[in-house]
Short mmCIF file of C-alpha atoms and ligand atoms in Angstrom, two decimals:
data_model
loop_
_atom_site.label_atom_id
_atom_site.label_comp_id
_atom_site.label_asym_id
_atom_site.label_seq_id
_atom_site.Cartn_x
_atom_site.Cartn_y
_atom_site.Cartn_z
CA MET A 17 -62.30 23.92 -20.79
CA PRO A 18 -65.23 22.08 -20.06
CA ARG A 19 -65.20 18.04 -20.71
CA PHE A 20 -67.78 15.63 -21.50
CA PHE A 21 -68.11 12.20 -22.36
CA VAL A 22 -70.10 11.26 -25.42
CA THR A 23 -71.49 8.43 -27.05
CA GLY A 24 -71.76 7.96 -31.01
CA GLN A 25 -70.06 10.05 -33.64
CA PRO A 26 -71.13 13.41 -35.09
CA GLU A 27 -74.02 13.73 -37.07
CA GLY A 28 -74.44 16.67 -39.50
CA GLY A 29 -71.49 18.14 -37.52
CA LEU A 30 -73.02 18.44 -34.27
CA LEU A 31 -72.72 16.20 -31.02
CA THR A 32 -75.46 16.33 -28.41
CA LEU A 33 -75.31 16.38 -24.57
CA ARG A 34 -78.28 15.10 -22.85
CA GLY A 35 -79.58 14.13 -19.44
CA GLU A 36 -77.09 14.87 -16.33
CA ASP A 37 -74.40 16.18 -18.87
CA ALA A 38 -76.99 18.79 -20.56
CA HIS A 39 -78.05 19.98 -16.99
CA HIS A 40 -74.47 20.21 -16.00
CA ALA A 41 -73.76 21.88 -19.10
CA GLY A 42 -76.36 24.32 -19.30
CA ARG A 43 -77.58 24.79 -15.44
CA VAL A 44 -74.46 24.45 -13.61
CA LEU A 45 -71.68 25.78 -15.79
CA ARG A 46 -74.15 27.89 -17.59
CA LEU A 47 -72.69 27.54 -20.90
CA ARG A 48 -73.69 29.61 -23.77
CA PRO A 49 -73.96 29.45 -27.74
CA GLY A 50 -70.51 29.89 -29.07
CA GLU A 51 -68.58 28.52 -25.92
CA ALA A 52 -65.60 26.15 -26.40
CA VAL A 53 -66.32 22.86 -25.05
CA THR A 54 -64.32 19.63 -25.37
CA LEU A 55 -66.60 16.20 -26.07
CA CYS A 56 -64.61 13.00 -25.77
CA ASP A 57 -65.84 9.95 -27.26
CA GLY A 58 -64.23 7.81 -24.42
CA ALA A 59 -62.11 5.46 -26.82
CA GLY A 60 -59.44 8.18 -27.37
CA THR A 61 -60.61 10.87 -29.80
CA ASP A 62 -61.21 14.36 -28.23
CA TYR A 63 -63.84 16.56 -30.15
CA ASP A 64 -63.11 20.48 -30.00
CA CYS A 65 -66.44 21.97 -30.22
CA THR A 66 -68.38 25.24 -29.59
CA VAL A 67 -71.72 25.60 -28.23
CA GLU A 68 -74.59 25.50 -30.71
CA THR A 69 -77.82 25.51 -28.69
CA VAL A 70 -78.64 25.08 -24.94
CA GLU A 71 -82.12 23.41 -24.24
CA LYS A 72 -83.54 21.88 -21.23
CA GLY A 73 -82.29 18.35 -21.84
CA ALA A 74 -80.34 18.89 -24.58
CA VAL A 75 -77.20 20.77 -25.29
CA THR A 76 -75.90 20.63 -28.95
CA CYS A 77 -72.34 21.29 -30.01
CA TRP A 78 -70.48 22.13 -33.37
CA VAL A 79 -67.60 20.11 -33.98
CA GLN A 80 -64.76 22.18 -35.06
CA GLY A 81 -62.08 19.50 -35.17
CA SER A 82 -61.19 16.39 -33.93
CA HIS A 83 -57.65 14.78 -32.73
CA PRO A 84 -56.30 11.91 -30.43
CA ALA A 85 -57.10 12.64 -26.88
CA GLU A 86 -53.40 13.67 -25.32
CA THR A 87 -54.16 12.73 -21.96
CA GLU A 88 -53.63 8.67 -22.14
CA PRO A 89 -50.60 6.68 -20.91
CA ARG A 90 -48.17 5.35 -23.42
CA GLN A 91 -49.18 1.90 -22.23
CA ARG A 92 -52.57 0.23 -21.48
CA LEU A 93 -53.06 -0.43 -17.87
CA THR A 94 -55.03 -3.00 -16.17
CA LEU A 95 -55.22 -3.08 -12.31
CA CYS A 96 -56.56 -6.22 -10.79
CA MET A 97 -57.49 -5.10 -7.03
CA ALA A 98 -58.65 -7.70 -4.67
CA LEU A 99 -61.99 -6.70 -2.69
CA PRO A 100 -60.67 -4.63 0.32
CA LYS A 101 -62.76 -3.74 3.17
CA GLY A 102 -65.38 -0.93 3.51
CA ASP A 103 -65.27 1.98 1.00
CA LYS A 104 -61.43 1.52 0.21
CA MET A 105 -62.09 0.44 -3.43
CA ASP A 106 -63.88 3.91 -4.18
CA PHE A 107 -60.66 5.76 -3.47
CA ILE A 108 -58.48 3.02 -5.38
CA VAL A 109 -60.86 3.27 -8.37
CA GLN A 110 -60.76 7.28 -8.34
CA LYS A 111 -56.99 7.10 -7.91
CA ALA A 112 -56.29 4.61 -10.68
CA VAL A 113 -58.38 6.57 -13.02
CA GLU A 114 -56.52 9.72 -12.38
CA LEU A 115 -53.11 7.84 -12.75
CA GLY A 116 -54.52 6.35 -15.97
CA VAL A 117 -55.36 3.17 -15.75
CA HIS A 118 -57.43 1.70 -18.91
CA ALA A 119 -59.35 -1.18 -16.80
CA ILE A 120 -59.64 -2.23 -13.53
CA ILE A 121 -60.83 -5.97 -12.60
CA PRO A 122 -61.99 -6.27 -8.78
CA TYR A 123 -61.64 -9.75 -7.77
CA LEU A 124 -62.25 -12.16 -4.77
CA SER A 125 -59.10 -13.64 -3.21
CA ARG A 126 -58.78 -16.41 -0.20
CA ASN A 127 -58.08 -13.25 2.36
CA CYS A 128 -60.48 -10.82 1.48
CA VAL A 129 -62.74 -9.69 4.39
CA SER A 130 -65.19 -8.37 2.65
CA ARG A 131 -66.97 -11.01 0.78
CA PRO A 132 -70.42 -9.46 -0.34
CA ASP A 133 -73.38 -11.89 -1.59
CA ARG A 134 -74.10 -9.26 -4.44
CA THR A 135 -71.43 -7.13 -5.86
CA ASP A 136 -73.59 -5.54 -8.86
CA LYS A 137 -74.56 -2.48 -7.00
CA LYS A 138 -71.00 -1.95 -5.79
CA VAL A 139 -69.60 -2.14 -9.26
CA GLU A 140 -72.29 0.30 -10.48
CA ARG A 141 -70.91 2.76 -7.82
CA TRP A 142 -67.41 1.99 -8.91
CA ARG A 143 -68.26 2.76 -12.45
CA LYS A 144 -69.96 6.24 -11.54
CA ILE A 145 -66.46 7.06 -9.66
CA ALA A 146 -64.55 5.96 -12.60
CA LEU A 147 -66.75 8.51 -14.84
CA GLU A 148 -66.52 11.28 -12.61
CA ALA A 149 -62.80 11.06 -11.97
CA ALA A 150 -61.93 10.45 -15.65
CA LYS A 151 -64.02 13.77 -16.47
CA GLN A 152 -62.08 15.52 -13.41
CA CYS A 153 -58.90 14.51 -14.57
CA GLY A 154 -59.54 14.98 -18.36
CA ARG A 155 -58.92 11.37 -19.50
CA GLY A 156 -59.41 10.51 -23.25
CA CYS A 157 -60.52 7.06 -22.63
CA LEU A 158 -63.52 5.98 -20.35
CA PRO A 159 -61.91 3.08 -18.14
CA SER A 160 -63.78 0.07 -17.54
CA VAL A 161 -64.57 -1.75 -13.95
CA SER A 162 -65.56 -5.29 -14.72
CA MET A 163 -67.86 -7.51 -12.70
CA VAL A 164 -66.22 -9.48 -9.44
CA VAL A 165 -64.04 -12.33 -10.68
CA THR A 166 -62.00 -14.78 -8.86
CA ALA A 167 -58.45 -14.61 -8.17
CA GLU A 168 -57.73 -17.29 -10.58
CA GLU A 169 -59.69 -15.50 -13.37
CA ALA A 170 -58.25 -12.12 -12.64
CA MET A 171 -54.64 -13.55 -12.67
CA ALA A 172 -55.23 -15.30 -15.95
CA LYS A 173 -56.57 -11.87 -17.36
CA ALA A 174 -53.55 -10.20 -15.85
CA ALA A 175 -51.03 -12.79 -17.48
CA GLN A 176 -52.25 -11.92 -21.15
CA SER A 177 -50.41 -8.60 -20.42
CA GLU A 178 -46.84 -8.27 -21.87
CA THR A 179 -45.85 -6.96 -18.82
CA ALA A 180 -47.71 -9.03 -15.84
CA LEU A 181 -46.53 -7.85 -12.02
CA PHE A 182 -47.75 -9.77 -8.93
CA PHE A 183 -47.19 -7.50 -6.29
CA TYR A 184 -46.09 -9.62 -3.35
CA GLU A 185 -45.45 -8.51 -0.13
CA TYR A 186 -43.22 -11.57 0.73
CA GLU A 187 -41.04 -10.71 -2.27
CA ARG A 188 -37.65 -10.17 -1.08
CA GLU A 189 -35.23 -11.06 -4.13
CA THR A 190 -36.98 -8.95 -7.32
CA GLY A 191 -37.72 -5.17 -6.74
CA LEU A 192 -40.05 -3.28 -8.83
CA ARG A 193 -37.18 -1.48 -10.48
CA ASP A 194 -35.16 -4.50 -11.43
CA VAL A 195 -38.15 -5.33 -13.71
CA LEU A 196 -38.92 -1.95 -14.85
CA GLN A 197 -35.61 -0.88 -15.67
CA HIS A 198 -35.34 -3.29 -18.66
CA GLY A 199 -38.52 -1.56 -20.20
CA VAL A 200 -42.29 -1.40 -20.06
CA GLY A 201 -44.83 -3.57 -22.12
CA SER A 202 -47.23 -1.95 -24.16
CA THR A 203 -49.83 -3.56 -22.03
CA VAL A 204 -48.88 -3.74 -18.42
CA SER A 205 -51.11 -5.85 -15.44
CA LEU A 206 -51.04 -4.99 -11.87
CA VAL A 207 -52.14 -7.60 -9.48
CA ILE A 208 -52.41 -6.32 -5.69
CA GLY A 209 -53.86 -8.19 -2.88
CA PRO A 210 -56.19 -7.44 0.09
CA GLU A 211 -55.63 -6.51 3.69
CA GLY A 212 -54.96 -9.84 4.19
CA GLY A 213 -52.30 -10.40 1.63
CA PHE A 214 -51.86 -13.46 -0.78
CA THR A 215 -51.99 -17.17 0.02
CA HIS A 216 -48.67 -19.13 -0.77
CA GLU A 217 -51.01 -20.80 -3.03
CA GLU A 218 -52.20 -17.68 -4.93
CA ALA A 219 -48.40 -16.87 -5.29
CA ALA A 220 -47.56 -20.03 -6.78
CA LEU A 221 -50.47 -19.72 -9.05
CA ALA A 222 -49.37 -16.11 -10.37
CA ALA A 223 -45.84 -17.92 -10.62
CA GLN A 224 -47.29 -20.78 -12.57
CA LEU A 225 -49.11 -18.17 -14.85
CA GLY A 226 -46.17 -16.39 -15.87
CA LEU A 227 -46.78 -13.18 -13.51
CA LYS A 228 -43.70 -11.58 -12.22
CA SER A 229 -43.83 -11.21 -8.46
CA VAL A 230 -42.04 -7.88 -7.45
CA SER A 231 -41.68 -6.04 -4.24
CA LEU A 232 -42.77 -2.31 -3.62
CA GLY A 233 -39.95 -1.98 -1.06
CA THR A 234 -39.27 -3.28 2.75
CA ARG A 235 -42.43 -1.31 4.10
CA ILE A 236 -45.81 -2.83 3.98
CA LEU A 237 -48.21 -0.64 2.01
CA ARG A 238 -51.69 -0.58 2.75
CA CYS A 239 -53.88 -2.25 0.04
CA GLU A 240 -55.21 1.26 -0.78
CA THR A 241 -51.56 2.50 -1.06
CA ALA A 242 -50.07 0.04 -2.89
CA PRO A 243 -52.28 0.52 -6.47
CA VAL A 244 -51.26 3.90 -6.32
CA ALA A 245 -47.66 3.50 -5.62
CA ALA A 246 -47.03 0.98 -8.14
CA LEU A 247 -49.17 2.89 -10.88
CA ALA A 248 -47.08 5.70 -10.27
CA ALA A 249 -43.76 3.83 -10.56
CA VAL A 250 -45.08 2.18 -13.92
CA LEU A 251 -46.08 5.63 -15.31
CA TYR A 252 -42.85 6.85 -14.57
CA ALA A 253 -40.95 4.11 -15.88
CA GLY A 254 -43.43 4.00 -18.76
CA GLY A 255 -41.88 7.65 -19.67
CA ASN A 256 -45.37 9.32 -18.89
CA MET A 257 -44.31 11.64 -16.18
N1 SAM B 328 -51.22 -8.76 4.81
C1 SAM B 328 -50.12 -8.75 4.56
C2 SAM B 328 -48.90 -8.62 5.65
O1 SAM B 328 -49.30 -8.29 6.74
O2 SAM B 328 -47.84 -8.76 5.37
C3 SAM B 328 -50.33 -7.14 3.91
C4 SAM B 328 -51.07 -6.96 2.79
S1 SAM B 328 -50.96 -5.31 1.91
C5 SAM B 328 -51.83 -4.96 2.85
C6 SAM B 328 -52.18 -5.59 0.66
C7 SAM B 328 -51.35 -5.68 -0.41
O3 SAM B 328 -50.45 -4.95 -1.15
C8 SAM B 328 -50.47 -6.92 -0.77
O4 SAM B 328 -51.05 -8.28 -0.91
C9 SAM B 328 -49.40 -6.46 -1.96
O5 SAM B 328 -50.26 -7.20 -3.12
C10 SAM B 328 -49.48 -5.16 -1.62
N2 SAM B 328 -48.06 -4.70 -1.29
C11 SAM B 328 -48.12 -3.92 0.24
N3 SAM B 328 -46.99 -3.65 0.50
C12 SAM B 328 -46.31 -4.52 -0.45
C13 SAM B 328 -44.75 -4.52 -0.64
N4 SAM B 328 -43.92 -4.00 0.14
N5 SAM B 328 -44.36 -5.36 -1.90
C14 SAM B 328 -45.40 -5.49 -2.74
N6 SAM B 328 -46.68 -5.44 -2.36
C15 SAM B 328 -47.17 -4.79 -1.68
#
């Protein structure tokens, strides 16, 4: 079933696709009046619709009914990801959205090799990747990608979650399972470091803020593997798989 994100509420029982979405629906998918399509408000509501009219630049859809999106995880997941080198963040954003993340907070930590002067264009690209991934996997919410913040800001934000996890490559005592077997909060933050890992000072700050230092096992995962593994484990523990 074709799926599109729309803004605004139905007006007179109609929702309208415009711009690229209208082009994709009308010219690429060649949707015709009467055909079924799902429109999503990006905030957890799905509209079951049928195409009403197809014009250049606008496709109107008649809303048959609406219901809560069935594709969101039970928990609200926030990924705080240290800026990796190259275009790895493109991959991380795409996989995190497929895995149900609600918010992505890119941050700069001491060992980040990539320290771009300007990050607004990168964030814009990551938001586009998030939108495409959300459409592809049928998300009910459009995940947010924030502007790049400092490690301190990211960890302070993460600490606001009921379950706040600091994935520390030098953690030897506490495995992820040790924490998740006691249950998963309704909000979960996952803090992942860059290729160069965390400094001891950053680990101390995380502990001071109340983040739980956890291990992903005895092997060192790449910074693009760690968030995928961590999110999958949290989803599983949270009863989403
Ligand atoms: N420079 C570090 C080293 O060589 O030990 C490796 C950092 S790793 C490439 C990038 C990030 O992935 C880490 O900062 C951590 O957040 C996460 N990570 C990777 N392996 C992990 C593990 N076994 N346990 C916990 N976190 C891990």
